[in-house]
Amino acid sequence: MSHSITTTPDWGYLTTELSCYLQSNVIAVTLAGMQTLEYEYNAQYIARQYQYKLPLGTLQLLELTIYLPFDTASSDINAVRMTAVKSALAWYKASLSQNKDSHSVSYDALVFDIQLVGGGNNVAHDNNEVKTPNVPQRLNHYFGARYFLEDLVVDINESMQQLQVFSWQDWHSIAAAVQTPCELWRFLTYHLEQLKQSAISHMPSFESEEMLVTQFLQSPDLFTSAIEVDNALIKNEAQDEPNSALIAMALAYKNQSKTAQMYHRHMEQAATLWSQLSMQMIESYGEKQKASNEEQLDIPLSRWQQQLLDESLFSRHELVRTLYRYPKQNKELQNTGYVVHQHSYESLGRHYVLIFYGQDSAAKHSKGAIQPNLAKIAQDVATRLPIIELHHVVVLGIDFVTEGTESFMDIDLWIQSVDTMTQRERQLTRKLQQLKQTSAQTPDQSPNKNLETQRQTEKLPQVRLNLSIPAKKDN
């Protein structure tokens, strides 16, 4: 085990995104057996439990931090680590017995941090020694399948939930690598499968978490969910043919070609940009609401933000790729504006309408003509989509602005939740829409007016986001 000291790197946006999914107050946890460590090694600990309602299930996270004197010997550090992990496993086993009637889909993880305190570093400054403050220094330490097979000897039962154990460094490097809550959940599935495989074969299936997350992100299984949604869209007549980009990327990953590396860089860039965009929109809305002294929404802002963040790497890639196509359109189309219907490739029931405002103020799709009608557009899309699973329609009104050498997007966003409908109800709604068009009724005479007014909508403000990520080529 390495006992080097680590510095804090940039862990990306996922750790911030997770805060949007926090379900309840953080709970302080008392672990049995830790008093021995406090007495024998002058150790202190803090244990907290977090619960996150992620798109695919509940993540219950136990964060355990051990503080040790700076001069603690390596052998003592190993002993402390072993005792602390065993205490956490005992606590987890007891908590399972208390919640044995729970049938919710969940994963449980321990993030274990070791920090050394009380030491000072002497550094030379103008030939004088200057002592730095006595701040905690985080210790590098790692777990792998071999640790649980040979050192801790954990019984991994295929029929039971398991507490997946990570060092602080590994957990945050995994979060930086997978980037989205959806991929984090799928990695935990993959990680647990590898641990069980190790237990069955009595051979460690991976030496390090870094190796395992790289292996996970290079697997064609990364696109399994997107392919399922793609097939369902075709079956529901919401899409005519398979997504060619999805096919190309899945094949590249399957064949482990060099193109796959390029595709992954594109998905990483798209995930970052989409995260920035989502965070800024919600933040801007919160500031506007506070400044205007408006009443708080019945639905928390985090619930709206989740609709934007509940997208996988591939789904974010497709949304951002649609945005990047605008500068490549001909001038005539930019002047008149245009509309793109985009699907979520993570959830069959979430759909996007991207309206690129026309630069000509008299155009049909100009900002002045479209912006006041975003709610009506969302309602119309919701009633026309023949998908029983439909739960949200997200409308983006996009205005590209150039100032000097920089380009910006001003975005109007309308998020609309959709009441559950049966297939029969949706078919009748579509027929009513067709009758409406045939009889040339005005929008105010819509036969679905009552249905539209029952649906919950919220308008979010404009967001100015600098397009700082280099544009990529279409593939």
Short mmCIF file of C-alpha atoms in Angstrom, two decimals:
data_model
loop_
_atom_site.label_atom_id
_atom_site.label_comp_id
_atom_site.label_asym_id
_atom_site.label_seq_id
_atom_site.Cartn_x
_atom_site.Cartn_y
_atom_site.Cartn_z
CA MET A 1 0.00 0.00 0.00
CA SER A 2 1.29 3.41 -0.97
CA HIS A 3 1.59 5.96 1.80
CA SER A 4 2.37 8.97 -0.36
CA ILE A 5 0.58 12.26 0.18
CA THR A 6 -1.91 13.43 -2.42
CA THR A 7 -2.94 16.85 -3.63
CA THR A 8 -6.51 17.65 -4.62
CA PRO A 9 -7.00 17.51 -8.41
CA ASP A 10 -9.95 18.70 -10.49
CA TRP A 11 -12.63 16.00 -10.13
CA GLY A 12 -14.95 17.39 -12.81
CA TYR A 13 -18.64 18.19 -12.49
CA LEU A 14 -20.22 14.95 -11.28
CA THR A 15 -19.49 15.55 -7.60
CA THR A 16 -21.40 18.85 -7.94
CA GLU A 17 -24.21 17.24 -9.91
CA LEU A 18 -24.76 14.63 -7.19
CA SER A 19 -25.84 17.36 -4.77
CA CYS A 20 -28.99 17.79 -6.88
CA TYR A 21 -30.01 14.22 -6.02
CA LEU A 22 -29.52 14.39 -2.24
CA GLN A 23 -32.74 13.13 -0.66
CA SER A 24 -32.46 13.94 3.04
CA ASN A 25 -30.27 15.49 5.68
CA VAL A 26 -26.79 14.04 6.11
CA ILE A 27 -26.78 11.53 8.97
CA ALA A 28 -23.92 11.21 11.45
CA VAL A 29 -23.04 7.54 11.99
CA THR A 30 -21.44 5.89 15.02
CA LEU A 31 -19.35 2.81 14.22
CA ALA A 32 -18.80 0.09 16.81
CA GLY A 33 -15.22 -0.83 17.59
CA MET A 34 -13.73 2.54 16.73
CA GLN A 35 -13.06 3.40 20.38
CA THR A 36 -10.09 1.00 20.28
CA LEU A 37 -8.50 3.01 17.50
CA GLU A 38 -9.03 6.23 19.39
CA TYR A 39 -7.30 4.77 22.45
CA GLU A 40 -4.45 2.77 20.85
CA TYR A 41 -3.52 5.05 17.92
CA ASN A 42 -4.79 8.45 19.03
CA ALA A 43 -7.14 8.37 16.04
CA GLN A 44 -10.31 10.35 15.44
CA TYR A 45 -13.02 9.63 12.91
CA ILE A 46 -16.06 11.17 11.28
CA ALA A 47 -18.69 9.01 9.54
CA ARG A 48 -21.62 10.46 7.59
CA GLN A 49 -24.31 8.83 5.50
CA TYR A 50 -25.74 10.38 2.31
CA GLN A 51 -28.66 9.17 0.24
CA TYR A 52 -28.97 10.10 -3.44
CA LYS A 53 -31.99 9.35 -5.60
CA LEU A 54 -30.27 8.75 -8.94
CA PRO A 55 -32.11 8.19 -12.24
CA LEU A 56 -31.74 4.39 -12.05
CA GLY A 57 -31.99 3.84 -8.28
CA THR A 58 -30.88 4.97 -4.83
CA LEU A 59 -27.21 5.40 -3.93
CA GLN A 60 -26.48 5.21 -0.19
CA LEU A 61 -23.02 6.57 0.50
CA LEU A 62 -21.10 6.25 3.78
CA GLU A 63 -18.17 8.67 4.01
CA LEU A 64 -15.62 7.66 6.65
CA THR A 65 -12.66 9.89 7.44
CA ILE A 66 -9.91 8.77 9.85
CA TYR A 67 -7.52 11.35 11.33
CA LEU A 68 -4.14 9.98 12.51
CA PRO A 69 -1.04 11.64 13.96
CA PHE A 70 1.44 12.62 11.28
CA ASP A 71 4.13 10.27 12.61
CA THR A 72 1.95 7.13 12.63
CA ALA A 73 3.93 4.11 11.41
CA SER A 74 2.92 2.30 8.20
CA SER A 75 2.10 -0.91 10.05
CA ASP A 76 -0.21 1.02 12.38
CA ILE A 77 -1.91 2.72 9.43
CA ASN A 78 -2.59 -0.70 7.91
CA ALA A 79 -4.06 -1.94 11.20
CA VAL A 80 -6.26 1.14 11.57
CA ARG A 81 -7.50 0.78 8.00
CA MET A 82 -8.41 -2.88 8.49
CA THR A 83 -10.28 -2.22 11.73
CA ALA A 84 -12.15 0.76 10.26
CA VAL A 85 -13.31 -1.16 7.19
CA LYS A 86 -14.47 -4.08 9.36
CA SER A 87 -16.42 -1.66 11.58
CA ALA A 88 -18.09 -0.14 8.51
CA LEU A 89 -18.99 -3.60 7.17
CA ALA A 90 -20.48 -4.58 10.54
CA TRP A 91 -22.54 -1.38 10.60
CA TYR A 92 -23.74 -2.06 7.06
CA LYS A 93 -24.75 -5.64 7.85
CA ALA A 94 -26.76 -4.40 10.84
CA SER A 95 -28.47 -1.71 8.74
CA LEU A 96 -29.45 -4.33 6.14
CA SER A 97 -31.19 -6.42 8.78
CA GLN A 98 -33.15 -3.34 9.90
CA ASN A 99 -34.27 -2.58 6.33
CA LYS A 100 -34.76 -6.13 5.10
CA ASP A 101 -38.31 -5.35 3.88
CA SER A 102 -37.09 -2.64 1.50
CA HIS A 103 -37.42 -3.67 -2.15
CA SER A 104 -36.08 -0.50 -3.73
CA VAL A 105 -33.21 -0.75 -6.18
CA SER A 106 -30.11 0.58 -4.45
CA TYR A 107 -26.33 0.47 -4.24
CA ASP A 108 -24.29 1.04 -1.11
CA ALA A 109 -20.76 2.41 -1.11
CA LEU A 110 -18.13 3.29 1.48
CA VAL A 111 -15.71 6.12 0.65
CA PHE A 112 -12.78 5.82 3.05
CA ASP A 113 -10.40 8.72 3.61
CA ILE A 114 -7.22 8.77 5.76
CA GLN A 115 -5.72 12.10 6.76
CA LEU A 116 -2.54 12.76 8.75
CA VAL A 117 -2.59 15.69 11.15
CA GLY A 118 -0.11 17.48 13.39
CA GLY A 119 2.87 17.54 11.02
CA GLY A 120 4.52 20.62 9.56
CA ASN A 121 6.61 20.98 6.43
CA ASN A 122 9.79 23.08 6.42
CA VAL A 123 10.40 24.92 3.15
CA ALA A 124 13.31 27.19 2.18
CA HIS A 125 12.44 30.81 1.52
CA ASP A 126 15.27 33.37 1.06
CA ASN A 127 17.65 31.06 2.93
CA ASN A 128 15.29 31.00 5.90
CA GLU A 129 13.19 28.06 7.03
CA VAL A 130 9.47 28.74 7.01
CA LYS A 131 7.13 26.23 8.66
CA THR A 132 3.84 25.68 6.88
CA PRO A 133 0.59 25.46 8.88
CA ASN A 134 -0.33 22.12 10.43
CA VAL A 135 -3.09 21.20 8.00
CA PRO A 136 -4.35 17.64 7.43
CA GLN A 137 -2.63 15.82 4.58
CA ARG A 138 -4.59 13.21 2.68
CA LEU A 139 -2.94 9.81 2.38
CA ASN A 140 -2.91 7.88 -0.89
CA HIS A 141 -4.33 4.41 -0.36
CA TYR A 142 -6.21 2.04 -2.61
CA PHE A 143 -8.46 -1.01 -2.59
CA GLY A 144 -8.72 -3.69 -5.22
CA ALA A 145 -10.32 -7.10 -5.58
CA ARG A 146 -7.20 -8.74 -4.13
CA TYR A 147 -7.57 -6.80 -0.86
CA PHE A 148 -11.02 -8.26 -0.22
CA LEU A 149 -9.99 -11.77 -1.25
CA GLU A 150 -6.68 -12.03 0.58
CA ASP A 151 -6.48 -9.37 3.31
CA LEU A 152 -10.01 -8.67 4.48
CA VAL A 153 -11.57 -11.94 3.22
CA VAL A 154 -15.07 -10.52 2.70
CA ASP A 155 -17.86 -12.99 1.99
CA ILE A 156 -19.40 -11.80 -1.26
CA ASN A 157 -22.78 -13.50 -1.53
CA GLU A 158 -24.39 -13.25 -4.93
CA SER A 159 -27.87 -13.08 -3.46
CA MET A 160 -27.18 -10.17 -1.09
CA GLN A 161 -26.53 -6.49 -1.43
CA GLN A 162 -22.89 -5.55 -0.92
CA LEU A 163 -21.09 -2.57 0.53
CA GLN A 164 -18.69 -1.49 -2.21
CA VAL A 165 -15.56 0.00 -0.67
CA PHE A 166 -13.46 2.75 -2.30
CA SER A 167 -10.64 4.96 -1.16
CA TRP A 168 -11.29 8.70 -1.34
CA GLN A 169 -8.88 8.99 -4.27
CA ASP A 170 -10.48 6.15 -6.22
CA TRP A 171 -14.04 7.35 -5.68
CA HIS A 172 -13.35 10.84 -6.94
CA SER A 173 -11.24 9.69 -9.87
CA ILE A 174 -14.10 7.35 -10.84
CA ALA A 175 -16.55 10.26 -10.64
CA ALA A 176 -14.28 12.34 -12.87
CA ALA A 177 -14.01 9.51 -15.39
CA VAL A 178 -17.67 8.46 -15.69
CA GLN A 179 -18.94 12.09 -15.57
CA THR A 180 -22.70 11.43 -15.35
CA PRO A 181 -24.98 10.00 -12.63
CA CYS A 182 -26.23 7.39 -15.14
CA GLU A 183 -22.72 6.13 -15.88
CA LEU A 184 -21.80 6.16 -12.18
CA TRP A 185 -24.73 3.84 -11.47
CA ARG A 186 -23.78 1.52 -14.32
CA PHE A 187 -20.17 1.46 -13.16
CA LEU A 188 -21.28 0.39 -9.67
CA THR A 189 -23.19 -2.46 -11.33
CA TYR A 190 -20.07 -3.39 -13.29
CA HIS A 191 -17.84 -3.07 -10.21
CA LEU A 192 -20.07 -5.36 -8.13
CA GLU A 193 -20.15 -7.94 -10.91
CA GLN A 194 -16.35 -7.95 -11.01
CA LEU A 195 -16.12 -8.43 -7.24
CA LYS A 196 -18.51 -11.38 -7.42
CA GLN A 197 -16.55 -12.83 -10.33
CA SER A 198 -13.41 -12.60 -8.22
CA ALA A 199 -15.12 -14.40 -5.36
CA ILE A 200 -16.36 -17.21 -7.60
CA SER A 201 -13.01 -17.76 -9.35
CA HIS A 202 -10.91 -17.04 -6.22
CA MET A 203 -8.81 -14.80 -8.47
CA PRO A 204 -8.87 -10.98 -8.46
CA SER A 205 -10.53 -9.81 -11.67
CA PHE A 206 -8.95 -6.34 -11.39
CA GLU A 207 -5.89 -4.91 -9.68
CA SER A 208 -7.00 -1.29 -9.40
CA GLU A 209 -10.13 0.84 -9.71
CA GLU A 210 -8.35 2.97 -12.31
CA MET A 211 -7.90 -0.08 -14.53
CA LEU A 212 -11.51 -1.16 -13.98
CA VAL A 213 -13.14 2.19 -14.81
CA THR A 214 -11.01 2.45 -17.96
CA GLN A 215 -12.16 -1.03 -18.96
CA PHE A 216 -15.78 -0.07 -18.25
CA LEU A 217 -15.61 3.10 -20.37
CA GLN A 218 -14.07 1.22 -23.30
CA SER A 219 -16.81 -1.41 -23.40
CA PRO A 220 -19.56 -1.37 -26.08
CA ASP A 221 -21.95 -2.10 -23.21
CA LEU A 222 -21.76 1.64 -22.56
CA PHE A 223 -24.31 2.04 -25.39
CA THR A 224 -26.71 -0.74 -24.38
CA SER A 225 -29.27 1.59 -22.81
CA ALA A 226 -29.10 4.04 -25.73
CA ILE A 227 -29.68 1.22 -28.23
CA GLU A 228 -32.71 0.03 -26.25
CA VAL A 229 -34.18 3.55 -26.29
CA ASP A 230 -33.36 3.92 -29.99
CA ASN A 231 -35.24 0.68 -30.80
CA ALA A 232 -38.20 1.76 -28.66
CA LEU A 233 -38.39 5.13 -30.46
CA ILE A 234 -38.67 3.34 -33.79
CA LYS A 235 -41.29 0.95 -32.43
CA ASN A 236 -43.32 3.92 -31.14
CA GLU A 237 -43.02 5.68 -34.53
CA ALA A 238 -41.20 8.58 -32.92
CA GLN A 239 -38.17 7.90 -35.12
CA ASP A 240 -37.94 6.47 -38.64
CA GLU A 241 -34.60 4.65 -38.52
CA PRO A 242 -31.72 3.82 -36.16
CA ASN A 243 -29.41 6.66 -35.10
CA SER A 244 -26.39 6.36 -37.42
CA ALA A 245 -24.08 8.03 -34.87
CA LEU A 246 -25.09 5.48 -32.24
CA ILE A 247 -24.39 2.58 -34.61
CA ALA A 248 -21.01 4.01 -35.62
CA MET A 249 -19.90 4.61 -32.04
CA ALA A 250 -21.07 1.22 -30.75
CA LEU A 251 -19.23 -0.55 -33.58
CA ALA A 252 -16.07 1.48 -32.96
CA TYR A 253 -16.12 0.49 -29.29
CA LYS A 254 -16.84 -3.13 -30.14
CA ASN A 255 -13.86 -3.25 -32.54
CA GLN A 256 -11.64 -1.22 -30.16
CA SER A 257 -10.66 1.05 -33.05
CA LYS A 258 -8.76 4.33 -32.77
CA THR A 259 -11.98 6.10 -33.73
CA ALA A 260 -13.44 5.01 -30.40
CA GLN A 261 -10.90 7.19 -28.57
CA MET A 262 -12.01 10.20 -30.61
CA TYR A 263 -15.67 9.43 -29.91
CA HIS A 264 -14.97 9.21 -26.20
CA ARG A 265 -13.23 12.62 -26.19
CA HIS A 266 -16.29 14.05 -27.92
CA MET A 267 -18.60 12.56 -25.30
CA GLU A 268 -16.42 13.91 -22.49
CA GLN A 269 -16.54 17.40 -23.99
CA ALA A 270 -20.29 17.21 -24.50
CA ALA A 271 -20.88 15.97 -20.93
CA THR A 272 -18.91 18.91 -19.53
CA LEU A 273 -20.71 21.49 -21.66
CA TRP A 274 -24.13 20.06 -20.87
CA SER A 275 -23.33 20.08 -17.15
CA GLN A 276 -22.24 23.73 -17.30
CA LEU A 277 -25.36 24.66 -19.21
CA SER A 278 -27.71 22.86 -16.82
CA MET A 279 -26.08 24.29 -13.69
CA GLN A 280 -26.12 27.86 -14.99
CA MET A 281 -29.77 27.74 -16.03
CA ILE A 282 -30.94 26.62 -12.60
CA GLU A 283 -28.63 29.04 -10.82
CA SER A 284 -29.88 31.94 -12.92
CA TYR A 285 -33.48 31.01 -12.22
CA GLY A 286 -32.84 30.81 -8.47
CA GLU A 287 -31.23 34.26 -8.46
CA LYS A 288 -34.10 35.72 -10.48
CA GLN A 289 -36.67 34.19 -8.16
CA LYS A 290 -34.89 35.54 -5.07
CA ALA A 291 -34.52 39.02 -6.55
CA SER A 292 -38.22 39.24 -7.48
CA ASN A 293 -39.40 37.83 -4.10
CA GLU A 294 -41.51 35.26 -5.92
CA GLU A 295 -43.01 32.40 -3.96
CA GLN A 296 -41.02 29.18 -3.97
CA LEU A 297 -42.03 26.51 -6.44
CA ASP A 298 -44.02 23.53 -5.22
CA ILE A 299 -41.40 21.38 -6.98
CA PRO A 300 -37.79 21.99 -5.82
CA LEU A 301 -35.41 23.45 -8.38
CA SER A 302 -33.26 20.35 -8.07
CA ARG A 303 -36.10 18.29 -9.57
CA TRP A 304 -36.07 20.45 -12.68
CA GLN A 305 -32.31 20.30 -12.86
CA GLN A 306 -32.41 16.53 -12.64
CA GLN A 307 -34.37 16.40 -15.88
CA LEU A 308 -31.37 17.98 -17.60
CA LEU A 309 -28.69 16.04 -15.73
CA ASP A 310 -30.42 12.65 -16.08
CA GLU A 311 -28.65 12.15 -19.41
CA SER A 312 -25.91 9.66 -20.24
CA LEU A 313 -22.66 10.36 -22.03
CA PHE A 314 -24.16 9.46 -25.41
CA SER A 315 -27.40 11.37 -24.78
CA ARG A 316 -25.47 14.52 -23.85
CA HIS A 317 -23.30 14.00 -26.92
CA GLU A 318 -26.36 14.05 -29.20
CA LEU A 319 -27.84 17.16 -27.58
CA VAL A 320 -24.59 19.11 -27.80
CA ARG A 321 -23.92 17.86 -31.33
CA THR A 322 -27.28 19.34 -32.34
CA LEU A 323 -26.23 22.69 -30.86
CA TYR A 324 -22.89 22.63 -32.70
CA ARG A 325 -24.55 22.08 -36.07
CA TYR A 326 -26.05 25.58 -36.06
CA PRO A 327 -22.89 27.53 -37.07
CA LYS A 328 -22.51 25.17 -40.06
CA GLN A 329 -25.99 25.87 -41.42
CA ASN A 330 -26.38 28.15 -44.43
CA LYS A 331 -27.18 31.81 -43.90
CA GLU A 332 -30.71 31.49 -45.21
CA LEU A 333 -31.59 28.83 -42.62
CA GLN A 334 -29.93 30.87 -39.86
CA ASN A 335 -32.01 33.89 -40.87
CA THR A 336 -35.32 32.00 -40.92
CA GLY A 337 -34.58 29.73 -37.95
CA TYR A 338 -35.49 26.06 -37.64
CA VAL A 339 -36.71 23.37 -35.22
CA VAL A 340 -35.10 20.04 -34.25
CA HIS A 341 -36.88 17.31 -32.31
CA GLN A 342 -34.25 15.49 -30.25
CA HIS A 343 -34.71 12.45 -28.04
CA SER A 344 -33.17 11.55 -24.74
CA TYR A 345 -31.20 8.35 -25.20
CA GLU A 346 -31.34 7.66 -21.48
CA SER A 347 -35.08 7.91 -20.83
CA LEU A 348 -37.71 7.04 -23.44
CA GLY A 349 -40.14 9.44 -21.77
CA ARG A 350 -38.05 12.63 -22.01
CA HIS A 351 -38.02 14.56 -25.28
CA TYR A 352 -36.44 17.83 -26.41
CA VAL A 353 -37.50 20.46 -28.90
CA LEU A 354 -34.60 22.69 -29.92
CA ILE A 355 -35.77 25.87 -31.64
CA PHE A 356 -32.96 27.87 -33.24
CA TYR A 357 -34.20 31.44 -33.41
CA GLY A 358 -34.11 33.10 -36.82
CA GLN A 359 -31.84 36.12 -37.06
CA ASP A 360 -34.49 37.91 -39.18
CA SER A 361 -36.90 39.56 -36.74
CA ALA A 362 -39.77 39.05 -39.19
CA ALA A 363 -39.09 35.33 -39.61
CA LYS A 364 -41.60 32.67 -38.51
CA HIS A 365 -39.05 31.29 -36.02
CA SER A 366 -37.70 34.60 -34.78
CA LYS A 367 -37.13 35.06 -31.08
CA GLY A 368 -39.97 37.58 -30.86
CA ALA A 369 -42.43 35.13 -32.40
CA ILE A 370 -41.35 31.99 -30.56
CA GLN A 371 -40.31 33.10 -27.07
CA PRO A 372 -43.84 33.98 -25.84
CA ASN A 373 -45.19 30.65 -27.10
CA LEU A 374 -42.77 28.13 -25.58
CA ALA A 375 -45.49 26.74 -23.29
CA LYS A 376 -47.90 26.18 -26.17
CA ILE A 377 -45.16 24.48 -28.16
CA ALA A 378 -44.39 22.16 -25.23
CA GLN A 379 -48.08 21.34 -24.84
CA ASP A 380 -48.50 20.64 -28.54
CA VAL A 381 -45.48 18.33 -28.61
CA ALA A 382 -46.71 16.50 -25.50
CA THR A 383 -50.09 15.73 -27.05
CA ARG A 384 -48.66 14.64 -30.40
CA LEU A 385 -45.98 12.22 -29.20
CA PRO A 386 -47.37 8.65 -29.37
CA ILE A 387 -45.36 7.36 -26.40
CA ILE A 388 -47.12 6.09 -23.29
CA GLU A 389 -43.93 6.53 -21.23
CA LEU A 390 -43.71 10.27 -22.00
CA HIS A 391 -43.08 12.20 -18.76
CA HIS A 392 -41.30 15.45 -19.70
CA VAL A 393 -40.96 17.72 -22.71
CA VAL A 394 -38.03 20.13 -22.66
CA VAL A 395 -38.13 23.09 -25.05
CA LEU A 396 -34.95 25.07 -25.75
CA GLY A 397 -35.15 28.42 -27.53
CA ILE A 398 -31.60 29.06 -28.73
CA ASP A 399 -30.17 32.37 -29.87
CA PHE A 400 -26.56 32.41 -31.08
CA VAL A 401 -24.81 35.69 -30.36
CA THR A 402 -21.37 36.77 -31.58
CA GLU A 403 -19.45 39.48 -29.71
CA GLY A 404 -16.06 40.13 -31.19
CA THR A 405 -14.29 36.79 -31.53
CA GLU A 406 -16.48 35.01 -28.98
CA SER A 407 -19.74 33.15 -29.52
CA PHE A 408 -22.47 32.74 -26.94
CA MET A 409 -25.81 31.00 -26.63
CA ASP A 410 -28.76 32.75 -25.04
CA ILE A 411 -31.19 29.97 -24.16
CA ASP A 412 -34.82 30.07 -23.11
CA LEU A 413 -35.88 26.84 -21.42
CA TRP A 414 -39.33 25.50 -20.73
CA ILE A 415 -39.71 22.21 -18.84
CA GLN A 416 -43.11 20.57 -18.82
CA SER A 417 -44.11 17.47 -16.90
CA VAL A 418 -46.68 15.30 -18.64
CA ASP A 419 -49.47 13.35 -16.99
CA THR A 420 -49.41 9.62 -17.61
CA MET A 421 -51.61 8.60 -20.53
CA THR A 422 -52.69 5.23 -21.84
CA GLN A 423 -52.02 4.32 -25.43
CA ARG A 424 -55.74 4.73 -26.18
CA GLU A 425 -55.80 8.22 -24.66
CA ARG A 426 -52.76 9.23 -26.67
CA GLN A 427 -54.28 7.90 -29.91
CA LEU A 428 -57.47 9.86 -29.27
CA THR A 429 -55.41 12.96 -28.54
CA ARG A 430 -53.59 12.61 -31.86
CA LYS A 431 -56.90 12.24 -33.71
CA LEU A 432 -58.19 15.39 -32.02
CA GLN A 433 -55.06 17.20 -33.11
CA GLN A 434 -55.62 16.07 -36.70
CA LEU A 435 -59.22 17.26 -36.58
CA LYS A 436 -57.97 20.57 -35.27
CA GLN A 437 -55.67 20.97 -38.24
CA THR A 438 -58.34 19.90 -40.71
CA SER A 439 -60.89 22.41 -39.43
CA ALA A 440 -58.21 25.14 -39.24
CA GLN A 441 -59.05 25.99 -35.66
CA THR A 442 -57.01 28.64 -33.89
CA PRO A 443 -54.67 27.58 -31.00
CA ASP A 444 -57.13 29.03 -28.48
CA GLN A 445 -59.82 26.64 -29.76
CA SER A 446 -57.74 23.56 -29.15
CA PRO A 447 -59.96 20.56 -28.22
CA ASN A 448 -57.22 19.59 -25.77
CA LYS A 449 -57.39 22.82 -23.85
CA ASN A 450 -58.42 21.19 -20.56
CA LEU A 451 -55.63 18.63 -20.86
CA GLU A 452 -53.11 21.36 -21.57
CA THR A 453 -54.06 23.49 -18.57
CA GLN A 454 -53.70 20.51 -16.24
CA ARG A 455 -50.09 19.94 -17.18
CA GLN A 456 -47.53 21.56 -14.96
CA THR A 457 -45.08 23.97 -16.58
CA GLU A 458 -42.28 26.18 -15.36
CA LYS A 459 -40.40 28.80 -17.34
CA LEU A 460 -36.69 29.21 -16.74
CA PRO A 461 -34.65 32.25 -17.78
CA GLN A 462 -32.04 32.83 -20.43
CA VAL A 463 -28.51 31.57 -19.94
CA ARG A 464 -25.42 33.01 -21.55
CA LEU A 465 -22.80 30.32 -21.89
CA ASN A 466 -19.44 30.82 -23.52
CA LEU A 467 -18.71 28.12 -26.09
CA SER A 468 -15.22 27.54 -24.75
CA ILE A 469 -15.00 23.85 -25.75
CA PRO A 470 -13.50 23.43 -29.27
CA ALA A 471 -16.08 22.43 -31.85
CA LYS A 472 -15.82 18.90 -33.12
CA LYS A 473 -16.27 17.48 -36.58
CA ASP A 474 -19.51 15.67 -37.39
CA ASN A 475 -19.09 11.95 -37.78
#
